[in-house]
Every structure is written in C-alpha cells, then in structure tokens.
Amino acid sequence: MTGNPYQSHDARILEVKDLTPREKLFTLRFIDPEINESFTFKPGQFVIVDVRGFGEFPISLCSSPTRKGYIQLCIRKVGRMTKFVHKMKEGDVVGIRGPYGNGFPMENMEGSNLILVAGGLGMAPLRSVLWYTLDTGKYEHVWLLYGTKAYEDILFRDEIIHLLKHGETMNCTVKMAYEIESPSCIYLERGFSERVCRGVVTDLFRGESFDIENSYALICGPPIMYRFVIRELLNRKLSPGRIYMTLERRMRCGVGKCGHCVVGTSVSMKYICRDGPVFTYWDALSTRGLI
Amino acid sequence: MRYVKLPSENFGEFFNFLQRLGPTYGPVKEGKTHHFREVKGVSEMDLNYTRTMLPPKKFFVRPRERLFRLENGWWKEEDGERPFVLFGVHACDIHGLKILDKVYLSDPVDPYYSKRRQNAFIVGISCMPDEYCFCKSLGTHFAMDGFDLFLHELPDGWLVRIGSVRGHEVAWENEKLFEEVTDEDLRHFKEFEEKRAKAFQKELPQEGLADMLDLAYNSPVWKKYAEKCLACGNCNMVCPTCRCYEVCDRWVDAYSSVRERRYDSCFMESHGIVAGGHNFRPTRLDRFRHRYYCKSYFDPSSGFNCVGCGRCDEFCPAKIEHVKVLEEVRGSLR
C-alpha cells in the first residue's frame, strides 16, 4: 500500500560477504525496478531492515549514493535480529524502508578538507562518505583516521589497504591505529610506518596538521570515543559547528513517532531518527544527553 | 465559533442521534474510577466526572494494535476502522489529542492514527477541577478547537460551542432540538467559568520553567524522587500525551504472523537499550528525569507536552506529585 510509512519494500540480497568474524556486508537490490531506480540517499542516512515475521532493525547505509542500482549494509551479529540476518543467503528477500535521518551535509562541505574519524563499526557510515568524496572529487583533501581492535576486525580491509597504498593520488590520506598486536598488523605497520601505529584513534592526530579554517570533522564510533576525539579537535580550535557526529539510539519507527530515540531536556528535545542521526558538536553542547 | 443552546429536555434525543453516527463512547463509572466505554443511552454515563483513568488517546493510539498481517510471506494491511463518537471529553484531553496530532500527523503521517482521527466525532464537556487538576496554569483548561461540539453546563441545558464543519452539520440536521442562546444563558456561562477558575487548587507556574529545569539537571531533587519512584510506568499509561510505542512481530500460527505495536514506557530499562546491550538511560534516575523533561519540553508553537490533567498524580502508587517535583527542582536552584 502506498502512503504507509511503516510499509517496507522487498529487496533481494545480491551478495553476502564476510568482512570479519562478526560483520557481513550485504549487497541488496529492490525487486521493484522503479524503486531501485528512484532510491537515493545521503551519506549518513539509515534504513530499517524488515525481516518478515521476526522484526525490524535500523542500520546505516554503507555504500555511496553515487553508485546506483544497489545498496550495501554492513551488519554486525550482535542481537537476535542480526543473528537471523547473518543466516540469510544470496537470493533471499528482506524488506527495506527509508532512507531515514538527515545525513551529512555533503554539499555544504564541498571544497573543504574532511577529517573522517572512525572507530570500529563507525567505519560503516563513514565508508559512504569516503566513497562519495572519492567519486565526486569535489573535496580538497580527505583524511581517514580509523581506530580498530585487531587486524581481523578491520572493516573493508581490502579497500583500506588499497587506500593506504594509493590514497595520496586521490587526495586521500588513510591512517590506522590498532590495539591488539599481531603479525599482520606489524607487517602493515612496517609497510606504512607513518600511517599505521599501535594505539587508539586519537594517536593518529599526532603530527598531523589540518587547515582548520577550511576543514570539517566527521566522527562515528562507540559512545566513549566521541569525548576524546572531540577534545582533540577542539584543542586544534575546530569550531563546534564544523564537527559532525553520527549517533546511535534505539530506533523503532525511524520517522519520529515511537519516542525511543528522544533526547534532550525541557528547552530542546530531539529525535535522533528524524533530527539526526548526524549532529554537530554544537547540537551536543545545547542538547543534554546527546553524547 | 457558533453558539447554540441545547435544552435539557432535548438532551436524550440529541444523544440518540449521535449514536446513529457510529458506536458512542462516554464516561462510565466503574468502582471508584471512570472509563470511556461504549454506551447505549444517556443513563449509562456519568457526565459529572473529573477524569477517566485512561485518557481518550486509547481510541487513537491503541494500547495494542495490529499494523500488518503476514500471510505467506507478504504483508497485508489491517483494516476495519469505522466512524465513532467520543462523548464527554474534557478540555485538557482535547489539548492532549492536539499534542498527539503534532507528532502523529506531522510528515510522514501515521495512517492508523490519522484514519481514526478523521473517523472521530468529538463532543467536549465542561468540568469542575479537583485537587489534582492544574490545567489552568498551562492554558489547557479551555479548548478553542480540536472538537466538533463542546457542551457547557447551564441550569436548564447546555450551551453548545460548534467547533467544526461536521459539528455544524450535525447541529443543522437537528435544528429543532436547538435554541438560540439568550442573555441569561450567557450570564450563567460566565458565572460557571468564573466559579471554575476559582476552584483550582494547584498551579504550575510557567515563567522560565523550561530554562530553570534545564539548569537544574544535576539537582538532588531528581535523585530524591527517583528513589521514591517504583518505575512501574503507570504515569506513562494514563498520560494523555505519552505516546512511546514498541513494535513486535508475533506468530499466530506456522504460516502467518502479525506486526503489532503497543504502549511502551520510558521507565522500563529496555527503553533506551540498543543492540549490543549499551543503555543510553541506564539508571532509574536517568529515566525518571527523562520523563519529567519530556513532559516539560516547551515547544514554542504549542507549549508544554503536559496538559495538567492530574492523572499521573492520582494514579501514582508512590504518590509522587508532578507539580511538586517540578517546583522542588526549580526551588533547588535558589
């Protein structure tokens, strides 16, 4: 039925790829060719996946709107629903509704430097931004600072290693920090000694000078990461209005009705699903409970 | 606004006409409390009531409702909504519905809510406050819109305010039941309103409230009351503006399942929990404070998210009083 915002559209799984022991990359295409053609989104937006008879869950889009005809979702096996989805195979059908949320203001940032800071699964929505910047070529320089636990946990490992090798030719600098040492990590570190190190994501800021006047920071990671990354950026005098973060909350409806993702106090209430999930640090300063 | 008079002797006949519009729900007394129930005649109702336990939101946002039915892997939409009459709704509850409208009718429109809203014929009724009511201080003690007809009690009948085209049409069809409003009726109306205004015992001063509460985020008063609170979620259920819902899929048999939504409460630990187990409101203090902030949120276009109906006070098993908590929190700043 048209006009029902809770009604999802059928999408077929084209490909399932193991990224890590916990995460899989699902490539999907809407069965209705018209929807497949018209479906577009902004980096940072999310969709709600509908597994008929079992439930729904929200998930970030990790492909770029510049690449039409399919969407990609990076799904971590973490709960009942995602465990179920991990069992699905190529050819299976799920429902998709969305895209929801505001996304990153990519057009406003054209011509600037972008500092992408990702922690763990936070790489998924930022991959959408990364691809978008590389595909459009409308941005000055892009840094990707990526903090991960171990070599096995590196999401989109092939793409990251490719960018470590060839990123500079595309105006893109990739830096990576890992926490758990392993032979593969040491090998990587030896190969890219200036850009790969053992430590946390904030260590990657060391020795890097950004043109603060012309830069935006885009952050996504676990809740604990924001405080430290933001402190690093504020120390470099990056304006709170130029720091974008994408946040996670429980989202049931995606359209600002069910009330689970509401944050704030008596002076400012926000729905993460409708007003976010992308917020500036200024929003966080003026809305309690945001981060 | 158009005003007409409904004499007492015509009340029964008028009510009988309303029943032709669809099932009619009115306030019925059961035990110590009132409820909106389907009624077949005037005698079943108790119009001299202060508040029902569940507000009329239950007719629009159902405690549990089916969104879809899954058959052989395809979603089928549930249907079967019919016009109905909601008789005897107080001004605060009409304001409550307007707050729900703001959420459910904003883009994208919730089709279930919207259909029921269109199907409803709402007849408001005047009331006298009790010790829990503080709607006057929030400006929700009088409804200017959001109803089809509004009845104000007069010694010999009802002064009827007509608030919509549908209300007008109904009055038109029953022209013979209505009379013109006389000067005496207006005098009675004014007297009643003045008497009512004096009867309020509780008030929530609005001046600077939103900012004061925001500043008092770390006030020990929140903690004091959070310890008293039983986190039962009663206040959420009876609140005319609480609207959080949870969605679940349920198998009916091996071949079909339904997707349902039901009331949720921000006092439940699961309210802010995300996949992986991280909880954004882990303690009772966080959840208690969140509800008070949600109710006290000041929207420049429509005011507070609270209509002062007093249900949360009356039905709180821990006897926590909404106004008292907010006053104390504000006071803790001094």
XYZ file of C-alpha atoms in Angstrom:
625
model
C 0.000 0.000 0.000
C 1.268 3.457 -0.768
C 1.368 6.158 1.831
C 2.046 3.883 4.761
C 5.442 4.898 6.113
C 5.770 1.623 8.021
C 5.458 -0.473 4.869
C 8.782 -1.784 3.634
C 9.770 -2.636 0.074
C 11.115 -6.000 -0.969
C 14.810 -6.148 -1.668
C 16.798 -9.148 -2.804
C 20.203 -9.993 -1.388
C 22.650 -9.972 -4.310
C 25.761 -10.792 -2.366
C 26.832 -11.668 1.147
C 30.462 -11.092 2.011
C 32.254 -11.895 5.245
C 34.123 -8.833 6.426
C 35.194 -10.036 9.855
C 34.079 -12.914 12.067
C 31.269 -10.670 13.343
C 30.395 -8.459 10.393
C 28.976 -9.237 6.997
C 28.426 -6.971 4.039
C 25.056 -7.366 2.344
C 24.512 -6.007 -1.141
C 20.828 -5.542 -1.909
C 18.651 -4.511 -4.797
C 14.986 -3.554 -4.678
C 12.840 -6.012 -6.586
C 10.610 -3.255 -7.935
C 12.790 -1.686 -10.684
C 11.094 1.664 -10.239
C 12.038 1.862 -6.568
C 15.507 0.602 -7.372
C 15.899 3.425 -9.876
C 14.498 6.188 -7.710
C 16.008 5.163 -4.371
C 18.626 7.662 -3.342
C 20.055 8.833 -0.072
C 22.705 10.963 1.585
C 25.801 9.546 3.256
C 24.980 9.154 6.956
C 21.347 8.175 6.457
C 19.987 4.814 7.563
C 17.319 2.331 6.573
C 15.138 -0.037 8.557
C 15.502 -3.677 7.629
C 12.318 -5.680 7.925
C 12.628 -9.445 8.369
C 9.046 -10.510 7.946
C 7.658 -12.289 10.919
C 10.684 -11.559 13.099
C 11.023 -7.815 13.404
C 12.813 -4.728 12.237
C 16.123 -3.054 12.998
C 17.819 0.161 11.864
C 21.148 0.063 10.042
C 23.389 2.635 8.356
C 23.839 2.618 4.627
C 27.493 1.995 3.913
C 27.507 2.303 0.133
C 27.557 5.622 -1.650
C 24.589 7.248 -3.417
C 26.943 7.912 -6.311
C 26.818 4.211 -7.132
C 23.291 3.493 -8.237
C 21.358 0.281 -8.580
C 22.224 -1.325 -5.269
C 22.689 -0.555 -1.600
C 25.085 -2.075 0.890
C 24.639 -2.690 4.584
C 27.378 -3.724 6.964
C 25.691 -5.772 9.672
C 27.330 -6.908 12.892
C 25.982 -10.036 14.514
C 25.060 -8.629 17.868
C 21.450 -9.425 18.698
C 18.527 -11.664 17.855
C 17.634 -9.945 14.589
C 21.133 -9.573 13.230
C 21.903 -13.186 14.081
C 18.930 -14.119 11.950
C 20.040 -11.907 9.074
C 23.525 -13.410 9.172
C 21.971 -16.753 8.287
C 20.439 -15.317 5.118
C 21.912 -16.140 1.738
C 22.137 -14.682 -1.710
C 18.704 -14.587 -3.294
C 16.818 -14.199 -0.021
C 14.405 -11.303 0.319
C 14.146 -8.754 3.106
C 12.090 -5.590 3.442
C 13.746 -2.181 3.410
C 12.172 1.136 4.327
C 13.814 4.515 4.347
C 16.163 6.259 3.891
C 15.743 7.981 7.236
C 17.552 10.729 9.099
C 19.314 13.825 7.924
C 22.672 12.514 6.717
C 25.870 14.527 6.397
C 25.541 17.901 4.658
C 27.887 16.843 1.849
C 27.029 19.740 -0.445
C 27.799 22.397 2.178
C 31.227 20.899 2.704
C 32.287 20.904 -0.936
C 35.723 22.418 -1.500
C 36.817 21.758 2.092
C 39.046 19.244 3.785
C 37.274 16.403 5.521
C 38.652 14.645 8.560
C 36.834 11.336 8.944
C 37.335 9.713 12.335
C 36.025 6.174 12.618
C 36.100 3.740 15.491
C 35.220 0.097 14.930
C 31.812 -0.285 13.323
C 31.711 3.509 12.899
C 33.585 2.834 9.689
C 30.326 1.729 8.023
C 28.532 5.098 7.645
C 31.838 6.858 7.012
C 32.606 4.498 4.150
C 29.591 6.027 2.452
C 31.142 9.476 2.909
C 34.550 8.252 1.783
C 33.231 6.778 -1.446
C 31.118 9.825 -2.065
C 34.105 12.161 -1.763
C 36.292 9.983 -3.965
C 33.558 9.548 -6.598
C 32.587 13.206 -6.814
C 36.079 14.646 -6.366
C 34.604 17.850 -5.030
C 36.630 17.930 -1.825
C 40.055 19.361 -1.168
C 41.658 16.572 0.847
C 40.223 13.711 2.856
C 41.787 12.152 5.932
C 40.501 8.886 7.263
C 41.606 8.162 10.820
C 40.479 4.671 11.666
C 40.807 3.009 15.026
C 40.289 -0.735 15.221
C 40.783 -3.507 17.713
C 42.762 -6.087 15.772
C 43.723 -6.955 12.210
C 40.769 -9.335 11.904
C 38.395 -6.516 12.881
C 39.397 -4.120 10.113
C 36.223 -3.477 8.149
C 36.597 -3.250 4.373
C 40.196 -4.344 4.790
C 40.925 -4.558 1.055
C 39.667 -1.060 0.445
C 41.582 0.339 3.399
C 44.826 -1.294 2.302
C 44.240 -0.096 -1.244
C 43.836 3.460 0.026
C 46.897 3.116 2.256
C 48.834 2.309 -0.890
C 47.264 4.599 -3.455
C 45.192 7.101 -1.459
C 47.532 10.045 -1.938
C 46.887 10.073 -5.697
C 43.196 10.592 -4.876
C 43.839 13.334 -2.286
C 43.088 10.883 0.472
C 45.230 10.058 3.485
C 44.353 6.944 5.426
C 45.769 6.390 8.904
C 45.048 3.447 11.118
C 45.504 2.559 14.764
C 45.122 -0.955 16.148
C 45.005 -2.136 19.733
C 45.947 -5.804 19.657
C 49.283 -6.697 18.158
C 49.507 -9.473 15.575
C 51.970 -10.428 12.818
C 49.667 -8.964 10.173
C 49.472 -5.648 11.991
C 53.234 -5.492 12.394
C 53.579 -6.222 8.692
C 51.200 -3.381 7.903
C 52.982 -1.075 10.295
C 56.286 -1.846 8.656
C 54.857 -1.111 5.238
C 53.218 2.165 6.197
C 55.216 3.222 9.217
C 53.968 6.816 9.132
C 50.312 5.939 8.902
C 49.766 2.742 10.864
C 50.501 2.515 14.559
C 49.539 0.656 17.676
C 47.309 2.763 19.876
C 43.931 4.435 19.840
C 42.346 6.628 17.223
C 43.351 9.890 18.905
C 47.016 8.891 18.492
C 46.541 9.366 14.764
C 46.128 13.115 15.214
C 49.726 13.372 16.375
C 51.979 15.092 13.892
C 49.087 15.875 11.565
C 48.374 19.500 10.763
C 44.984 20.347 9.334
C 43.926 23.569 7.693
C 41.407 24.240 10.447
C 39.778 27.195 8.701
C 38.788 25.001 5.807
C 38.101 21.666 7.475
C 35.181 19.660 8.732
C 35.404 16.652 11.013
C 33.007 13.724 10.648
C 33.013 11.259 13.515
C 31.427 7.895 14.069
C 32.295 5.330 16.662
C 31.379 3.868 20.042
C 29.934 6.390 22.568
C 33.172 6.559 24.559
C 35.182 7.664 21.524
C 33.418 10.981 20.971
C 34.677 12.703 24.082
C 38.334 12.054 23.312
C 38.162 12.782 19.596
C 36.223 15.993 20.158
C 38.736 17.135 22.760
C 41.484 16.610 20.199
C 39.595 18.620 17.586
C 38.688 21.436 19.964
C 42.356 21.688 21.009
C 43.052 22.445 17.388
C 40.374 25.154 17.502
C 37.957 23.460 15.132
C 34.577 25.170 15.561
C 31.831 23.077 17.263
C 29.674 23.785 14.222
C 32.180 22.040 11.953
C 32.312 18.822 13.937
C 29.713 16.351 12.726
C 28.925 13.191 14.596
C 26.564 10.393 13.751
C 24.850 8.876 16.752
C 23.142 5.664 17.683
C 19.945 5.175 19.654
C 17.177 2.664 19.776
C 15.061 3.445 16.753
C 11.847 1.567 16.250
C 9.920 3.620 13.729
C 12.551 5.811 12.050
C 10.047 8.600 11.485
C 9.859 10.391 14.837
C 6.793 8.712 16.333
C 7.727 5.854 18.651
C 9.709 8.034 21.069
C 12.583 5.679 21.890
C 15.311 7.872 20.453
C 14.189 11.135 22.067
C 16.967 13.029 23.837
C 17.207 16.416 25.479
C 15.556 18.424 28.189
C 12.822 20.986 28.644
C 14.475 23.511 26.322
C 15.428 21.264 23.462
C 14.175 17.821 22.574
C 15.427 15.955 19.560
C 14.532 12.761 17.795
C 17.761 11.057 16.760
C 15.960 9.334 13.882
C 14.397 12.458 12.425
C 16.605 15.372 13.548
C 19.752 13.214 13.352
C 21.495 10.815 13.395
C 24.018 13.423 12.259
C 24.503 16.258 14.723
C 27.121 18.932 15.147
C 29.081 19.261 18.337
C 27.191 22.497 18.893
C 23.960 20.464 18.983
C 25.557 18.293 21.653
C 26.509 21.369 23.658
C 22.954 22.675 23.532
C 21.089 19.376 23.922
C 21.764 17.386 27.062
C 22.060 13.659 26.734
C 23.051 13.714 23.069
C 26.505 12.289 23.720
C -17.330 29.970 16.724
C -21.068 29.389 16.560
C -23.093 29.070 19.762
C -26.454 27.364 20.235
C -28.375 26.076 23.212
C -29.449 22.525 23.862
C -32.281 22.464 26.410
C -32.139 19.640 28.988
C -35.310 18.005 27.703
C -33.751 17.545 24.247
C -30.507 16.076 25.529
C -31.637 12.457 25.304
C -32.888 12.830 21.773
C -29.696 14.576 20.719
C -27.647 11.757 22.210
C -29.742 9.207 20.375
C -28.985 10.993 17.134
C -25.248 10.859 17.843
C -25.479 7.103 18.205
C -26.522 6.911 14.591
C -23.085 8.301 13.618
C -21.349 5.230 14.998
C -20.553 3.491 18.265
C -20.600 6.104 21.013
C -18.099 6.105 23.847
C -18.736 8.072 27.008
C -17.526 8.296 30.601
C -18.892 5.450 32.720
C -18.285 4.997 36.427
C -16.955 1.624 37.477
C -15.874 1.216 41.063
C -14.069 4.345 42.096
C -12.852 5.399 38.659
C -14.305 6.459 35.352
C -13.622 4.922 31.968
C -14.570 5.666 28.405
C -16.813 2.787 27.393
C -19.330 2.179 24.682
C -22.720 3.448 25.873
C -26.204 2.840 24.530
C -28.035 5.551 26.451
C -27.547 8.719 28.475
C -28.344 6.926 31.722
C -25.250 4.712 31.434
C -22.930 7.709 31.531
C -21.732 9.767 34.438
C -21.051 13.181 32.957
C -20.177 14.684 36.294
C -16.688 13.234 36.339
C -13.218 14.715 36.753
C -11.018 12.331 34.846
C -11.059 8.867 33.412
C -8.212 6.518 34.199
C -7.068 6.062 30.603
C -7.338 9.238 28.535
C -9.151 9.248 25.182
C -5.797 8.646 23.479
C -6.667 4.950 23.766
C -9.064 5.374 20.856
C -6.368 6.796 18.598
C -3.136 5.221 19.802
C -4.331 1.826 20.911
C -2.752 0.067 23.892
C -2.076 -2.759 21.447
C -2.828 -2.668 17.762
C -2.080 -4.606 14.649
C -0.173 -2.829 11.897
C 0.184 -5.639 9.404
C -0.704 -9.261 8.966
C 1.859 -11.502 7.312
C 0.442 -14.198 5.098
C 2.641 -16.468 3.014
C 5.493 -14.017 3.293
C 3.564 -10.904 2.302
C 2.295 -8.108 4.455
C -1.411 -7.432 4.369
C -2.748 -4.290 5.820
C -5.241 -4.422 8.631
C -8.452 -2.566 8.011
C -11.859 -2.178 9.572
C -11.832 1.302 11.043
C -15.314 2.800 11.442
C -16.616 6.234 12.447
C -17.251 6.647 16.163
C -18.374 9.274 18.632
C -16.381 10.293 21.659
C -18.787 11.912 24.080
C -17.884 13.999 27.107
C -14.217 14.777 26.569
C -12.709 17.426 28.831
C -10.717 20.388 27.560
C -7.391 19.047 28.851
C -7.868 15.786 26.965
C -8.707 17.691 23.789
C -5.403 19.522 24.217
C -3.769 16.152 24.805
C -5.063 14.967 21.450
C -3.718 18.110 19.813
C -0.254 17.282 21.143
C -0.585 13.761 19.754
C -1.692 15.299 16.441
C 1.508 17.271 16.300
C 3.504 14.051 16.423
C 1.346 11.598 14.522
C 0.067 13.920 11.812
C 3.402 15.567 11.041
C 5.169 14.310 7.959
C 5.157 11.346 7.426
C 1.576 10.968 8.594
C 0.800 7.897 10.680
C -2.037 6.380 8.643
C -3.603 4.441 11.531
C -3.836 7.462 13.787
C -4.927 9.748 11.005
C -7.765 7.443 9.946
C -9.108 7.248 13.480
C -8.803 10.978 13.917
C -10.901 11.516 10.811
C -13.420 8.943 11.972
C -13.909 10.504 15.372
C -16.727 12.865 16.213
C -15.676 14.587 19.424
C -18.121 16.145 21.859
C -16.420 18.065 24.655
C -17.960 18.813 28.009
C -17.243 21.352 30.751
C -15.930 20.175 34.103
C -15.033 21.232 37.618
C -11.442 20.711 38.793
C -10.450 18.598 41.774
C -7.334 18.713 43.921
C -5.125 17.209 41.185
C -6.010 19.490 38.257
C -3.544 22.163 37.180
C -4.645 22.660 33.594
C -5.496 26.321 34.123
C -1.870 27.268 34.738
C -0.916 25.563 31.470
C -3.712 27.193 29.494
C -5.327 23.883 28.624
C -8.468 24.320 30.748
C -10.354 25.725 27.791
C -10.375 24.288 24.284
C -10.721 26.654 21.357
C -10.541 23.936 18.720
C -9.977 20.224 18.365
C -13.626 19.274 18.929
C -16.820 19.131 16.885
C -19.177 20.233 19.631
C -18.445 21.421 23.148
C -21.148 21.392 25.812
C -21.097 23.872 28.705
C -23.475 23.155 31.532
C -26.316 25.626 32.167
C -29.031 25.303 34.823
C -31.594 24.295 32.196
C -29.496 22.727 29.474
C -26.222 23.138 27.636
C -24.518 25.993 25.854
C -23.056 24.363 22.763
C -19.972 25.669 21.017
C -19.691 24.388 17.460
C -16.053 23.839 16.547
C -16.068 22.206 13.120
C -17.986 21.866 9.894
C -19.071 18.392 10.897
C -20.322 19.725 14.201
C -22.225 22.349 12.295
C -23.792 19.761 10.027
C -24.902 17.692 12.997
C -26.463 20.754 14.622
C -28.133 21.591 11.333
C -29.704 18.180 10.972
C -31.095 18.520 14.482
C -32.165 22.105 14.169
C -35.386 21.511 16.019
C -33.510 20.366 19.130
C -31.518 23.576 19.481
C -32.448 27.081 20.530
C -30.858 30.474 20.262
C -28.578 31.492 23.146
C -30.182 34.114 25.410
C -28.515 36.770 27.528
C -29.386 34.794 30.612
C -27.570 31.751 29.251
C -24.510 33.869 28.647
C -24.668 35.130 32.217
C -24.814 31.562 33.508
C -21.950 30.556 31.225
C -19.822 33.415 32.532
C -20.688 32.635 36.140
C -19.799 28.993 35.674
C -16.434 29.833 34.116
C -15.627 32.259 36.919
C -16.584 29.761 39.569
C -14.471 27.161 37.831
C -11.445 29.416 37.575
C -11.555 29.922 41.345
C -11.848 26.213 42.066
C -8.296 25.300 41.007
C -6.147 24.328 43.966
C -2.932 23.544 42.167
C -0.872 25.503 39.739
C 2.361 25.074 37.845
C 3.959 28.474 37.254
C 5.270 28.523 33.716
C 7.591 31.517 33.890
C 11.067 30.458 32.860
C 10.215 26.885 33.807
C 11.860 25.236 30.803
C 15.183 27.013 31.349
C 15.090 26.566 35.110
C 14.587 22.834 34.764
C 17.363 22.594 32.215
C 19.722 24.409 34.565
C 18.727 22.090 37.400
C 19.854 18.990 35.504
C 22.051 17.821 38.379
C 19.629 18.791 41.125
C 19.497 16.347 44.075
C 15.703 16.589 43.921
C 15.644 14.297 40.863
C 17.549 11.699 42.847
C 15.264 12.047 45.858
C 12.153 11.348 43.812
C 13.770 8.726 41.593
C 14.422 6.726 44.768
C 10.784 7.031 45.724
C 9.553 6.124 42.257
C 8.601 2.486 41.696
C 9.313 2.699 37.937
C 6.007 0.993 37.263
C 5.197 3.135 34.238
C 1.663 3.903 35.432
C 2.130 7.601 34.712
C 3.020 6.786 31.105
C -0.062 4.659 30.595
C -2.513 7.218 31.960
C -0.843 10.308 30.453
C -2.828 11.828 27.574
C 0.382 12.885 25.795
C 2.694 9.892 26.415
C 2.960 8.051 23.156
C 6.042 5.825 23.121
C 5.360 2.537 21.465
C 7.165 -0.721 20.904
C 6.788 -2.858 17.789
C 6.869 -6.639 17.825
C 6.211 -9.397 15.337
C 4.195 -12.296 16.663
C 3.486 -15.636 15.010
C -0.182 -16.553 15.021
C 0.380 -19.999 13.548
C 3.052 -21.646 11.440
C 2.065 -19.708 8.306
C 1.038 -16.270 9.425
C 2.299 -13.628 11.759
C 1.261 -10.140 12.780
C 3.194 -6.978 13.409
C 1.828 -5.211 16.450
C 2.646 -2.079 18.320
C 1.852 -1.476 21.953
C 2.384 1.190 24.571
C 5.904 1.425 25.883
C 7.119 3.245 28.939
C 10.289 5.287 29.318
C 10.518 3.946 32.886
C 11.354 0.485 31.582
C 15.025 -0.367 31.428
C 14.635 -1.608 27.866
C 13.506 1.786 26.610
C 16.970 3.134 25.812
C 18.854 -0.094 25.189
C 20.478 -0.696 21.791
C 21.825 -3.784 20.094
C 24.899 -4.978 21.902
C 23.479 -4.025 25.272
C 24.533 -0.393 25.607
C 21.859 1.519 27.525
C 21.604 5.254 26.999
C 19.487 5.696 30.144
C 20.917 3.041 32.449
C 19.672 4.214 35.861
C 16.232 4.909 37.240
C 17.375 8.461 37.869
C 18.085 8.913 34.140
C 14.695 7.554 33.216
C 12.792 9.482 35.861
C 14.428 12.737 34.818
C 13.822 11.960 31.170
C 10.081 11.677 31.661
C 9.900 14.978 33.513
C 11.951 16.680 30.848
C 9.795 15.189 28.108
C 6.613 16.416 29.772
C 8.114 19.828 30.468
C 9.527 20.306 26.997
C 8.452 23.721 25.831
C 7.631 23.864 22.153
C 7.310 27.489 21.043
C 4.490 26.533 18.683
C 2.356 24.540 21.092
C 3.558 24.956 24.668
C 4.324 22.155 27.099
C 3.931 18.454 26.499
C 1.791 18.295 29.643
C -1.851 19.321 29.855
C -2.254 19.337 33.642
C -4.931 16.635 33.811
C -3.540 15.286 37.095
C -3.745 11.616 36.105
C -0.103 10.895 36.859
C -0.644 12.204 40.407
C -3.877 10.373 41.059
C -2.695 7.029 39.742
C 0.880 7.115 41.064
C 1.259 4.318 43.617
C 4.209 6.164 45.186
C 2.168 9.355 45.493
C 4.679 11.439 43.568
C 3.138 14.752 42.557
C 4.134 16.182 39.198
C 3.841 19.843 40.147
C 5.610 19.319 43.460
C 8.585 17.632 41.793
C 8.962 20.431 39.266
C 8.536 23.111 41.910
C 11.152 21.493 44.114
C 13.570 21.094 41.232
C 13.126 24.739 40.366
C 13.434 25.622 44.047
C 16.698 23.717 44.368
C 18.312 26.365 42.151
C 17.804 29.088 44.722
